């Protein structure tokens, strides 16, 4: 039986991006490959290692690559013509979604778009500036692609509602992010020193400066230690790193592999998120699997954090976060029940089997096409 050809069209492969969207795409890719039913290909700009050269198609860097993604259109079409996919899986909403939609309109291929962030389902305004023309074309391709995608997968019910409100599209599947890792249940990893962890790429939208502010307010606590993990690839990141290294009770780790992050989480008592907006943070899942409650300043996707008592949502109030952390540090008994609840919830809600929902979409699409051809 011929395998189903599916092509992942994402700016970065997991080996070259290391972001949450790339990690989730990698989990999905491996799940599809493990079924033995799929011939998987990947088109991307950034790639280092991981898959065979035959299945990864790297886009060459052009003169306009730093300004836009639609510059890759010609080469993407060339690769797609060679691959002849049955389905295109697009994640990280750039002009690639519009390019994929254009290709599918001329072929029998179907486009599956997977929302990676809440901003993927919110309107974008083109701002006047030196990059106005590039931004206008980029945003036009994004809008067109979202309009013509055959199937749309959201991470949360909140995203599905935004999609309906802003783009008048129904979501075909709400699929929580997944994790094949089961974390560590043992309390032996939690030491007498209370470790607090923050993990994200070092950029303004993740608000690492807020985390350092929080750490500074606990400078007189001798039994608490703050850790930061994140990639530094800008001047902003270097300034944050320098400031973090000035703190007496803070350890700045830089970028770490997922396995190392899991080890730190297993040793940590609390995880703090200060991002202004997210899709669904993979770090929440990792934290809960490791029995580590989450203190989130701004985000609570689908209110899971609040409804299931998996930590504390602080509704944008940093003082509430500080007071909650202080309360938990002073009285560990408060969070004992929360720890096991975090793990039990994560094992169930973020099961790798959630990916079967995407397989079902593909199977139903193929069955529908076969029925039409039979008529």
PDB file of N, CA, C and O in Angstrom, residues 170-239:
ATOM      1  N   UNK A 170     -14.392  27.835  11.548  1.00  0.00           N
ATOM      2  CA  UNK A 170     -14.517  26.848  12.620  1.00  0.00           C
ATOM      3  C   UNK A 170     -13.229  26.048  12.716  1.00  0.00           C
ATOM      4  O   UNK A 170     -12.586  25.747  11.699  1.00  0.00           O
ATOM      5  N   UNK A 171     -12.875  25.708  13.905  1.00  0.00           N
ATOM      6  CA  UNK A 171     -11.708  24.860  14.134  1.00  0.00           C
ATOM      7  C   UNK A 171     -12.104  23.407  13.891  1.00  0.00           C
ATOM      8  O   UNK A 171     -13.177  22.957  14.315  1.00  0.00           O
ATOM      9  N   UNK A 172     -11.257  22.658  13.198  1.00  0.00           N
ATOM     10  CA  UNK A 172     -11.553  21.255  12.909  1.00  0.00           C
ATOM     11  C   UNK A 172     -11.145  20.317  14.040  1.00  0.00           C
ATOM     12  O   UNK A 172     -11.656  19.203  14.150  1.00  0.00           O
ATOM     13  N   UNK A 173     -10.203  20.776  14.855  1.00  0.00           N
ATOM     14  CA  UNK A 173      -9.724  19.941  15.957  1.00  0.00           C
ATOM     15  C   UNK A 173      -9.082  20.831  17.015  1.00  0.00           C
ATOM     16  O   UNK A 173      -8.258  21.686  16.691  1.00  0.00           O
ATOM     17  N   UNK A 174      -9.478  20.647  18.270  1.00  0.00           N
ATOM     18  CA  UNK A 174      -8.753  21.255  19.392  1.00  0.00           C
ATOM     19  C   UNK A 174      -7.880  20.156  19.976  1.00  0.00           C
ATOM     20  O   UNK A 174      -8.382  19.167  20.516  1.00  0.00           O
ATOM     21  N   UNK A 175      -6.574  20.321  19.817  1.00  0.00           N
ATOM     22  CA  UNK A 175      -5.630  19.300  20.254  1.00  0.00           C
ATOM     23  C   UNK A 175      -4.628  19.902  21.230  1.00  0.00           C
ATOM     24  O   UNK A 175      -3.793  20.715  20.845  1.00  0.00           O
ATOM     25  N   UNK A 176      -4.694  19.537  22.494  1.00  0.00           N
ATOM     26  CA  UNK A 176      -3.687  20.037  23.441  1.00  0.00           C
ATOM     27  C   UNK A 176      -2.293  19.614  23.009  1.00  0.00           C
ATOM     28  O   UNK A 176      -2.114  18.563  22.377  1.00  0.00           O
ATOM     29  N   UNK A 177      -1.314  20.422  23.344  1.00  0.00           N
ATOM     30  CA  UNK A 177       0.062  20.023  23.095  1.00  0.00           C
ATOM     31  C   UNK A 177       0.353  18.696  23.785  1.00  0.00           C
ATOM     32  O   UNK A 177      -0.366  18.289  24.709  1.00  0.00           O
ATOM     33  N   UNK A 178       1.400  18.034  23.342  1.00  0.00           N
ATOM     34  CA  UNK A 178       1.678  16.687  23.840  1.00  0.00           C
ATOM     35  C   UNK A 178       3.088  16.591  24.392  1.00  0.00           C
ATOM     36  O   UNK A 178       3.957  17.435  24.114  1.00  0.00           O
ATOM     37  N   UNK A 179       3.317  15.548  25.155  1.00  0.00           N
ATOM     38  CA  UNK A 179       4.667  15.253  25.631  1.00  0.00           C
ATOM     39  C   UNK A 179       4.831  13.751  25.768  1.00  0.00           C
ATOM     40  O   UNK A 179       4.052  13.104  26.481  1.00  0.00           O
ATOM     41  N   UNK A 180       5.832  13.178  25.091  1.00  0.00           N
ATOM     42  CA  UNK A 180       6.102  11.751  25.241  1.00  0.00           C
ATOM     43  C   UNK A 180       6.856  11.456  26.532  1.00  0.00           C
ATOM     44  O   UNK A 180       6.979  10.313  26.949  1.00  0.00           O
ATOM     45  N   UNK A 181       7.359  12.504  27.177  1.00  0.00           N
ATOM     46  CA  UNK A 181       8.119  12.347  28.414  1.00  0.00           C
ATOM     47  C   UNK A 181       7.146  12.223  29.583  1.00  0.00           C
ATOM     48  O   UNK A 181       6.124  12.905  29.629  1.00  0.00           O
ATOM     49  N   UNK A 182       7.447  11.374  30.552  1.00  0.00           N
ATOM     50  CA  UNK A 182       6.545  11.190  31.691  1.00  0.00           C
ATOM     51  C   UNK A 182       7.065  11.858  32.952  1.00  0.00           C
ATOM     52  O   UNK A 182       6.496  11.729  34.022  1.00  0.00           O
ATOM     53  N   UNK A 183       8.180  12.599  32.837  1.00  0.00           N
ATOM     54  CA  UNK A 183       8.674  13.345  33.981  1.00  0.00           C
ATOM     55  C   UNK A 183       9.210  12.446  35.080  1.00  0.00           C
ATOM     56  O   UNK A 183       9.486  11.261  34.889  1.00  0.00           O
ATOM     57  N   UNK A 184       9.345  13.037  36.264  1.00  0.00           N
ATOM     58  CA  UNK A 184       9.905  12.313  37.407  1.00  0.00           C
ATOM     59  C   UNK A 184       9.019  12.543  38.624  1.00  0.00           C
ATOM     60  O   UNK A 184       8.800  13.682  39.022  1.00  0.00           O
ATOM     61  N   UNK A 185       8.535  11.472  39.208  1.00  0.00           N
ATOM     62  CA  UNK A 185       7.595  11.588  40.324  1.00  0.00           C
ATOM     63  C   UNK A 185       8.289  11.641  41.674  1.00  0.00           C
ATOM     64  O   UNK A 185       7.706  12.045  42.674  1.00  0.00           O
ATOM     65  N   UNK A 186       9.532  11.266  41.726  1.00  0.00           N
ATOM     66  CA  UNK A 186      10.217  11.089  43.001  1.00  0.00           C
ATOM     67  C   UNK A 186      10.490  12.412  43.712  1.00  0.00           C
ATOM     68  O   UNK A 186      11.030  13.347  43.134  1.00  0.00           O
ATOM     69  N   UNK A 187      10.147  12.487  45.001  1.00  0.00           N
ATOM     70  CA  UNK A 187      10.441  13.673  45.806  1.00  0.00           C
ATOM     71  C   UNK A 187      11.914  13.739  46.189  1.00  0.00           C
ATOM     72  O   UNK A 187      12.364  14.750  46.733  1.00  0.00           O
ATOM     73  N   UNK A 188      12.648  12.686  45.908  1.00  0.00           N
ATOM     74  CA  UNK A 188      14.067  12.684  46.260  1.00  0.00           C
ATOM     75  C   UNK A 188      14.829  13.748  45.495  1.00  0.00           C
ATOM     76  O   UNK A 188      15.914  14.161  45.894  1.00  0.00           O
ATOM     77  N   UNK A 189      14.284  14.189  44.373  1.00  0.00           N
ATOM     78  CA  UNK A 189      14.965  15.193  43.561  1.00  0.00           C
ATOM     79  C   UNK A 189      14.811  16.602  44.123  1.00  0.00           C
ATOM     80  O   UNK A 189      15.523  17.510  43.740  1.00  0.00           O
ATOM     81  N   UNK A 190      13.844  16.819  45.028  1.00  0.00           N
ATOM     82  CA  UNK A 190      13.620  18.136  45.601  1.00  0.00           C
ATOM     83  C   UNK A 190      14.508  18.285  46.833  1.00  0.00           C
ATOM     84  O   UNK A 190      14.346  17.596  47.822  1.00  0.00           O
ATOM     85  N   UNK A 191      15.461  19.199  46.791  1.00  0.00           N
ATOM     86  CA  UNK A 191      16.407  19.359  47.891  1.00  0.00           C
ATOM     87  C   UNK A 191      15.873  20.342  48.923  1.00  0.00           C
ATOM     88  O   UNK A 191      14.813  20.941  48.758  1.00  0.00           O
ATOM     89  N   UNK A 192      16.626  20.514  50.015  1.00  0.00           N
ATOM     90  CA  UNK A 192      16.229  21.468  51.057  1.00  0.00           C
ATOM     91  C   UNK A 192      16.289  22.898  50.543  1.00  0.00           C
ATOM     92  O   UNK A 192      15.546  23.760  51.001  1.00  0.00           O
ATOM     93  N   UNK A 193      17.200  23.164  49.606  1.00  0.00           N
ATOM     94  CA  UNK A 193      17.248  24.480  48.976  1.00  0.00           C
ATOM     95  C   UNK A 193      16.084  24.574  47.997  1.00  0.00           C
ATOM     96  O   UNK A 193      15.926  23.730  47.114  1.00  0.00           O
ATOM     97  N   UNK A 194      15.245  25.588  48.149  1.00  0.00           N
ATOM     98  CA  UNK A 194      14.075  25.751  47.295  1.00  0.00           C
ATOM     99  C   UNK A 194      14.507  26.357  45.971  1.00  0.00           C
ATOM    100  O   UNK A 194      14.987  27.492  45.921  1.00  0.00           O
ATOM    101  N   UNK A 195      14.346  25.592  44.892  1.00  0.00           N
ATOM    102  CA  UNK A 195      14.735  26.072  43.572  1.00  0.00           C
ATOM    103  C   UNK A 195      13.512  26.565  42.810  1.00  0.00           C
ATOM    104  O   UNK A 195      12.476  25.894  42.790  1.00  0.00           O
ATOM    105  N   UNK A 196      13.663  27.734  42.214  1.00  0.00           N
ATOM    106  CA  UNK A 196      12.622  28.316  41.367  1.00  0.00           C
ATOM    107  C   UNK A 196      13.194  28.415  39.960  1.00  0.00           C
ATOM    108  O   UNK A 196      14.336  28.842  39.777  1.00  0.00           O
ATOM    109  N   UNK A 197      12.400  28.031  38.957  1.00  0.00           N
ATOM    110  CA  UNK A 197      12.924  27.955  37.589  1.00  0.00           C
ATOM    111  C   UNK A 197      12.108  28.810  36.629  1.00  0.00           C
ATOM    112  O   UNK A 197      10.881  28.910  36.743  1.00  0.00           O
ATOM    113  N   UNK A 198      12.809  29.415  35.679  1.00  0.00           N
ATOM    114  CA  UNK A 198      12.210  30.172  34.571  1.00  0.00           C
ATOM    115  C   UNK A 198      12.874  29.690  33.291  1.00  0.00           C
ATOM    116  O   UNK A 198      14.105  29.597  33.214  1.00  0.00           O
ATOM    117  N   UNK A 199      12.076  29.349  32.275  1.00  0.00           N
ATOM    118  CA  UNK A 199      12.615  28.842  31.008  1.00  0.00           C
ATOM    119  C   UNK A 199      11.904  29.510  29.840  1.00  0.00           C
ATOM    120  O   UNK A 199      10.676  29.466  29.742  1.00  0.00           O
ATOM    121  N   UNK A 200      12.665  30.131  28.948  1.00  0.00           N
ATOM    122  CA  UNK A 200      12.114  30.725  27.716  1.00  0.00           C
ATOM    123  C   UNK A 200      13.275  31.288  26.919  1.00  0.00           C
ATOM    124  O   UNK A 200      14.370  31.488  27.453  1.00  0.00           O
ATOM    125  N   UNK A 201      13.038  31.552  25.636  1.00  0.00           N
ATOM    126  CA  UNK A 201      14.032  32.289  24.866  1.00  0.00           C
ATOM    127  C   UNK A 201      14.137  33.701  25.441  1.00  0.00           C
ATOM    128  O   UNK A 201      13.126  34.293  25.823  1.00  0.00           O
ATOM    129  N   UNK A 202      15.339  34.222  25.505  1.00  0.00           N
ATOM    130  CA  UNK A 202      15.554  35.531  26.134  1.00  0.00           C
ATOM    131  C   UNK A 202      15.181  36.635  25.152  1.00  0.00           C
ATOM    132  O   UNK A 202      15.993  37.079  24.338  1.00  0.00           O
ATOM    133  N   UNK A 203      13.931  37.071  25.223  1.00  0.00           N
ATOM    134  CA  UNK A 203      13.456  38.150  24.367  1.00  0.00           C
ATOM    135  C   UNK A 203      12.363  38.922  25.107  1.00  0.00           C
ATOM    136  O   UNK A 203      11.759  38.399  26.058  1.00  0.00           O
ATOM    137  N   UNK A 204      12.104  40.170  24.694  1.00  0.00           N
ATOM    138  CA  UNK A 204      11.170  41.024  25.444  1.00  0.00           C
ATOM    139  C   UNK A 204       9.799  40.416  25.685  1.00  0.00           C
ATOM    140  O   UNK A 204       9.214  40.605  26.761  1.00  0.00           O
ATOM    141  N   UNK A 205       9.244  39.688  24.707  1.00  0.00           N
ATOM    142  CA  UNK A 205       7.893  39.142  24.867  1.00  0.00           C
ATOM    143  C   UNK A 205       7.799  38.130  26.006  1.00  0.00           C
ATOM    144  O   UNK A 205       6.708  37.873  26.524  1.00  0.00           O
ATOM    145  N   UNK A 206       8.933  37.559  26.398  1.00  0.00           N
ATOM    146  CA  UNK A 206       8.950  36.594  27.503  1.00  0.00           C
ATOM    147  C   UNK A 206       9.165  37.283  28.852  1.00  0.00           C
ATOM    148  O   UNK A 206       9.106  36.636  29.897  1.00  0.00           O
ATOM    149  N   UNK A 207       9.458  38.580  28.833  1.00  0.00           N
ATOM    150  CA  UNK A 207       9.606  39.400  30.050  1.00  0.00           C
ATOM    151  C   UNK A 207      10.560  38.797  31.081  1.00  0.00           C
ATOM    152  O   UNK A 207      10.199  38.667  32.262  1.00  0.00           O
ATOM    153  N   UNK A 208      11.782  38.462  30.684  1.00  0.00           N
ATOM    154  CA  UNK A 208      12.731  37.925  31.676  1.00  0.00           C
ATOM    155  C   UNK A 208      13.097  38.933  32.758  1.00  0.00           C
ATOM    156  O   UNK A 208      13.454  38.547  33.875  1.00  0.00           O
ATOM    157  N   UNK A 209      12.993  40.224  32.445  1.00  0.00           N
ATOM    158  CA  UNK A 209      13.312  41.247  33.447  1.00  0.00           C
ATOM    159  C   UNK A 209      12.356  41.169  34.636  1.00  0.00           C
ATOM    160  O   UNK A 209      12.745  41.426  35.778  1.00  0.00           O
ATOM    161  N   UNK A 210      11.105  40.790  34.383  1.00  0.00           N
ATOM    162  CA  UNK A 210      10.147  40.628  35.482  1.00  0.00           C
ATOM    163  C   UNK A 210      10.585  39.507  36.419  1.00  0.00           C
ATOM    164  O   UNK A 210      10.419  39.600  37.646  1.00  0.00           O
ATOM    165  N   UNK A 211      11.121  38.448  35.846  1.00  0.00           N
ATOM    166  CA  UNK A 211      11.585  37.330  36.668  1.00  0.00           C
ATOM    167  C   UNK A 211      12.749  37.767  37.554  1.00  0.00           C
ATOM    168  O   UNK A 211      12.807  37.413  38.740  1.00  0.00           O
ATOM    169  N   UNK A 212      13.656  38.546  36.999  1.00  0.00           N
ATOM    170  CA  UNK A 212      14.784  39.028  37.795  1.00  0.00           C
ATOM    171  C   UNK A 212      14.287  39.955  38.895  1.00  0.00           C
ATOM    172  O   UNK A 212      14.793  39.928  40.027  1.00  0.00           O
ATOM    173  N   UNK A 213      13.279  40.781  38.595  1.00  0.00           N
ATOM    174  CA  UNK A 213      12.674  41.634  39.625  1.00  0.00           C
ATOM    175  C   UNK A 213      12.118  40.786  40.774  1.00  0.00           C
ATOM    176  O   UNK A 213      12.272  41.139  41.949  1.00  0.00           O
ATOM    177  N   UNK A 214      11.468  39.684  40.420  1.00  0.00           N
ATOM    178  CA  UNK A 214      10.917  38.783  41.436  1.00  0.00           C
ATOM    179  C   UNK A 214      12.039  38.208  42.290  1.00  0.00           C
ATOM    180  O   UNK A 214      11.950  38.183  43.524  1.00  0.00           O
ATOM    181  N   UNK A 215      13.106  37.766  41.626  1.00  0.00           N
ATOM    182  CA  UNK A 215      14.238  37.190  42.351  1.00  0.00           C
ATOM    183  C   UNK A 215      14.864  38.206  43.308  1.00  0.00           C
ATOM    184  O   UNK A 215      15.226  37.867  44.445  1.00  0.00           O
ATOM    185  N   UNK A 216      14.974  39.434  42.864  1.00  0.00           N
ATOM    186  CA  UNK A 216      15.574  40.481  43.699  1.00  0.00           C
ATOM    187  C   UNK A 216      14.769  40.716  44.981  1.00  0.00           C
ATOM    188  O   UNK A 216      15.333  41.029  46.030  1.00  0.00           O
ATOM    189  N   UNK A 217      13.451  40.541  44.892  1.00  0.00           N
ATOM    190  CA  UNK A 217      12.614  40.768  46.070  1.00  0.00           C
ATOM    191  C   UNK A 217      12.771  39.667  47.113  1.00  0.00           C
ATOM    192  O   UNK A 217      12.292  39.804  48.244  1.00  0.00           O
ATOM    193  N   UNK A 218      13.436  38.551  46.751  1.00  0.00           N
ATOM    194  CA  UNK A 218      13.669  37.453  47.681  1.00  0.00           C
ATOM    195  C   UNK A 218      15.150  37.347  48.063  1.00  0.00           C
ATOM    196  O   UNK A 218      15.607  36.297  48.499  1.00  0.00           O
ATOM    197  N   UNK A 219      15.879  38.438  47.927  1.00  0.00           N
ATOM    198  CA  UNK A 219      17.326  38.415  48.162  1.00  0.00           C
ATOM    199  C   UNK A 219      17.695  38.086  49.609  1.00  0.00           C
ATOM    200  O   UNK A 219      18.794  37.604  49.889  1.00  0.00           O
ATOM    201  N   UNK A 220      16.769  38.318  50.539  1.00  0.00           N
ATOM    202  CA  UNK A 220      17.062  38.060  51.954  1.00  0.00           C
ATOM    203  C   UNK A 220      16.669  36.645  52.389  1.00  0.00           C
ATOM    204  O   UNK A 220      16.814  36.290  53.556  1.00  0.00           O
ATOM    205  N   UNK A 221      16.132  35.856  51.451  1.00  0.00           N
ATOM    206  CA  UNK A 221      15.785  34.471  51.771  1.00  0.00           C
ATOM    207  C   UNK A 221      16.992  33.574  51.500  1.00  0.00           C
ATOM    208  O   UNK A 221      17.358  33.343  50.350  1.00  0.00           O
ATOM    209  N   UNK A 222      17.643  33.024  52.532  1.00  0.00           N
ATOM    210  CA  UNK A 222      18.856  32.226  52.330  1.00  0.00           C
ATOM    211  C   UNK A 222      18.607  30.849  51.735  1.00  0.00           C
ATOM    212  O   UNK A 222      19.537  30.212  51.224  1.00  0.00           O
ATOM    213  N   UNK A 223      17.350  30.367  51.794  1.00  0.00           N
ATOM    214  CA  UNK A 223      17.073  28.993  51.363  1.00  0.00           C
ATOM    215  C   UNK A 223      16.397  28.911  50.006  1.00  0.00           C
ATOM    216  O   UNK A 223      15.840  27.879  49.640  1.00  0.00           O
ATOM    217  N   UNK A 224      16.417  29.990  49.223  1.00  0.00           N
ATOM    218  CA  UNK A 224      15.773  29.982  47.912  1.00  0.00           C
ATOM    219  C   UNK A 224      16.783  30.335  46.831  1.00  0.00           C
ATOM    220  O   UNK A 224      17.647  31.194  47.023  1.00  0.00           O
ATOM    221  N   UNK A 225      16.690  29.634  45.711  1.00  0.00           N
ATOM    222  CA  UNK A 225      17.649  29.799  44.617  1.00  0.00           C
ATOM    223  C   UNK A 225      16.869  29.927  43.316  1.00  0.00           C
ATOM    224  O   UNK A 225      15.973  29.129  43.043  1.00  0.00           O
ATOM    225  N   UNK A 226      17.183  30.943  42.511  1.00  0.00           N
ATOM    226  CA  UNK A 226      16.485  31.196  41.256  1.00  0.00           C
ATOM    227  C   UNK A 226      17.349  30.774  40.073  1.00  0.00           C
ATOM    228  O   UNK A 226      18.545  31.069  40.037  1.00  0.00           O
ATOM    229  N   UNK A 227      16.721  30.085  39.115  1.00  0.00           N
ATOM    230  CA  UNK A 227      17.445  29.609  37.932  1.00  0.00           C
ATOM    231  C   UNK A 227      16.770  30.144  36.671  1.00  0.00           C
ATOM    232  O   UNK A 227      15.538  30.201  36.587  1.00  0.00           O
ATOM    233  N   UNK A 228      17.590  30.504  35.691  1.00  0.00           N
ATOM    234  CA  UNK A 228      17.096  30.967  34.393  1.00  0.00           C
ATOM    235  C   UNK A 228      17.692  30.123  33.286  1.00  0.00           C
ATOM    236  O   UNK A 228      18.903  29.868  33.267  1.00  0.00           O
ATOM    237  N   UNK A 229      16.840  29.695  32.365  1.00  0.00           N
ATOM    238  CA  UNK A 229      17.279  28.924  31.196  1.00  0.00           C
ATOM    239  C   UNK A 229      16.737  29.605  29.954  1.00  0.00           C
ATOM    240  O   UNK A 229      15.542  29.917  29.886  1.00  0.00           O
ATOM    241  N   UNK A 230      17.605  29.860  28.976  1.00  0.00           N
ATOM    242  CA  UNK A 230      17.120  30.469  27.744  1.00  0.00           C
ATOM    243  C   UNK A 230      18.247  30.817  26.785  1.00  0.00           C
ATOM    244  O   UNK A 230      19.377  31.074  27.196  1.00  0.00           O
ATOM    245  N   UNK A 231      17.904  30.817  25.522  1.00  0.00           N
ATOM    246  CA  UNK A 231      18.872  31.122  24.476  1.00  0.00           C
ATOM    247  C   UNK A 231      19.108  32.625  24.377  1.00  0.00           C
ATOM    248  O   UNK A 231      18.159  33.413  24.338  1.00  0.00           O
ATOM    249  N   UNK A 232      20.359  33.008  24.314  1.00  0.00           N
ATOM    250  CA  UNK A 232      20.742  34.413  24.151  1.00  0.00           C
ATOM    251  C   UNK A 232      21.241  34.610  22.728  1.00  0.00           C
ATOM    252  O   UNK A 232      22.262  34.051  22.338  1.00  0.00           O
ATOM    253  N   UNK A 233      20.526  35.397  21.927  1.00  0.00           N
ATOM    254  CA  UNK A 233      20.961  35.630  20.545  1.00  0.00           C
ATOM    255  C   UNK A 233      20.722  37.072  20.117  1.00  0.00           C
ATOM    256  O   UNK A 233      20.497  37.342  18.940  1.00  0.00           O
ATOM    257  N   UNK A 234      20.774  37.994  21.076  1.00  0.00           N
ATOM    258  CA  UNK A 234      20.575  39.411  20.755  1.00  0.00           C
ATOM    259  C   UNK A 234      21.248  40.263  21.821  1.00  0.00           C
ATOM    260  O   UNK A 234      21.648  39.768  22.886  1.00  0.00           O
ATOM    261  N   UNK A 235      21.356  41.550  21.549  1.00  0.00           N
ATOM    262  CA  UNK A 235      21.925  42.474  22.536  1.00  0.00           C
ATOM    263  C   UNK A 235      21.037  42.530  23.769  1.00  0.00           C
ATOM    264  O   UNK A 235      21.526  42.651  24.898  1.00  0.00           O
ATOM    265  N   UNK A 236      19.727  42.468  23.535  1.00  0.00           N
ATOM    266  CA  UNK A 236      18.792  42.446  24.661  1.00  0.00           C
ATOM    267  C   UNK A 236      19.080  41.244  25.556  1.00  0.00           C
ATOM    268  O   UNK A 236      19.141  41.368  26.789  1.00  0.00           O
ATOM    269  N   UNK A 237      19.269  40.088  24.930  1.00  0.00           N
ATOM    270  CA  UNK A 237      19.552  38.882  25.689  1.00  0.00           C
ATOM    271  C   UNK A 237      20.838  38.987  26.491  1.00  0.00           C
ATOM    272  O   UNK A 237      20.914  38.523  27.636  1.00  0.00           O
ATOM    273  N   UNK A 238      21.850  39.601  25.914  1.00  0.00           N
ATOM    274  CA  UNK A 238      23.136  39.765  26.611  1.00  0.00           C
ATOM    275  C   UNK A 238      22.984  40.653  27.842  1.00  0.00           C
ATOM    276  O   UNK A 238      23.615  40.417  28.884  1.00  0.00           O
ATOM    277  N   UNK A 239      22.149  41.684  27.730  1.00  0.00           N
ATOM    278  CA  UNK A 239      21.919  42.575  28.876  1.00  0.00           C
ATOM    279  C   UNK A 239      21.195  41.838  29.998  1.00  0.00           C
ATOM    280  O   UNK A 239      21.501  42.011  31.178  1.00  0.00           O
TER     281      UNK A 239
END
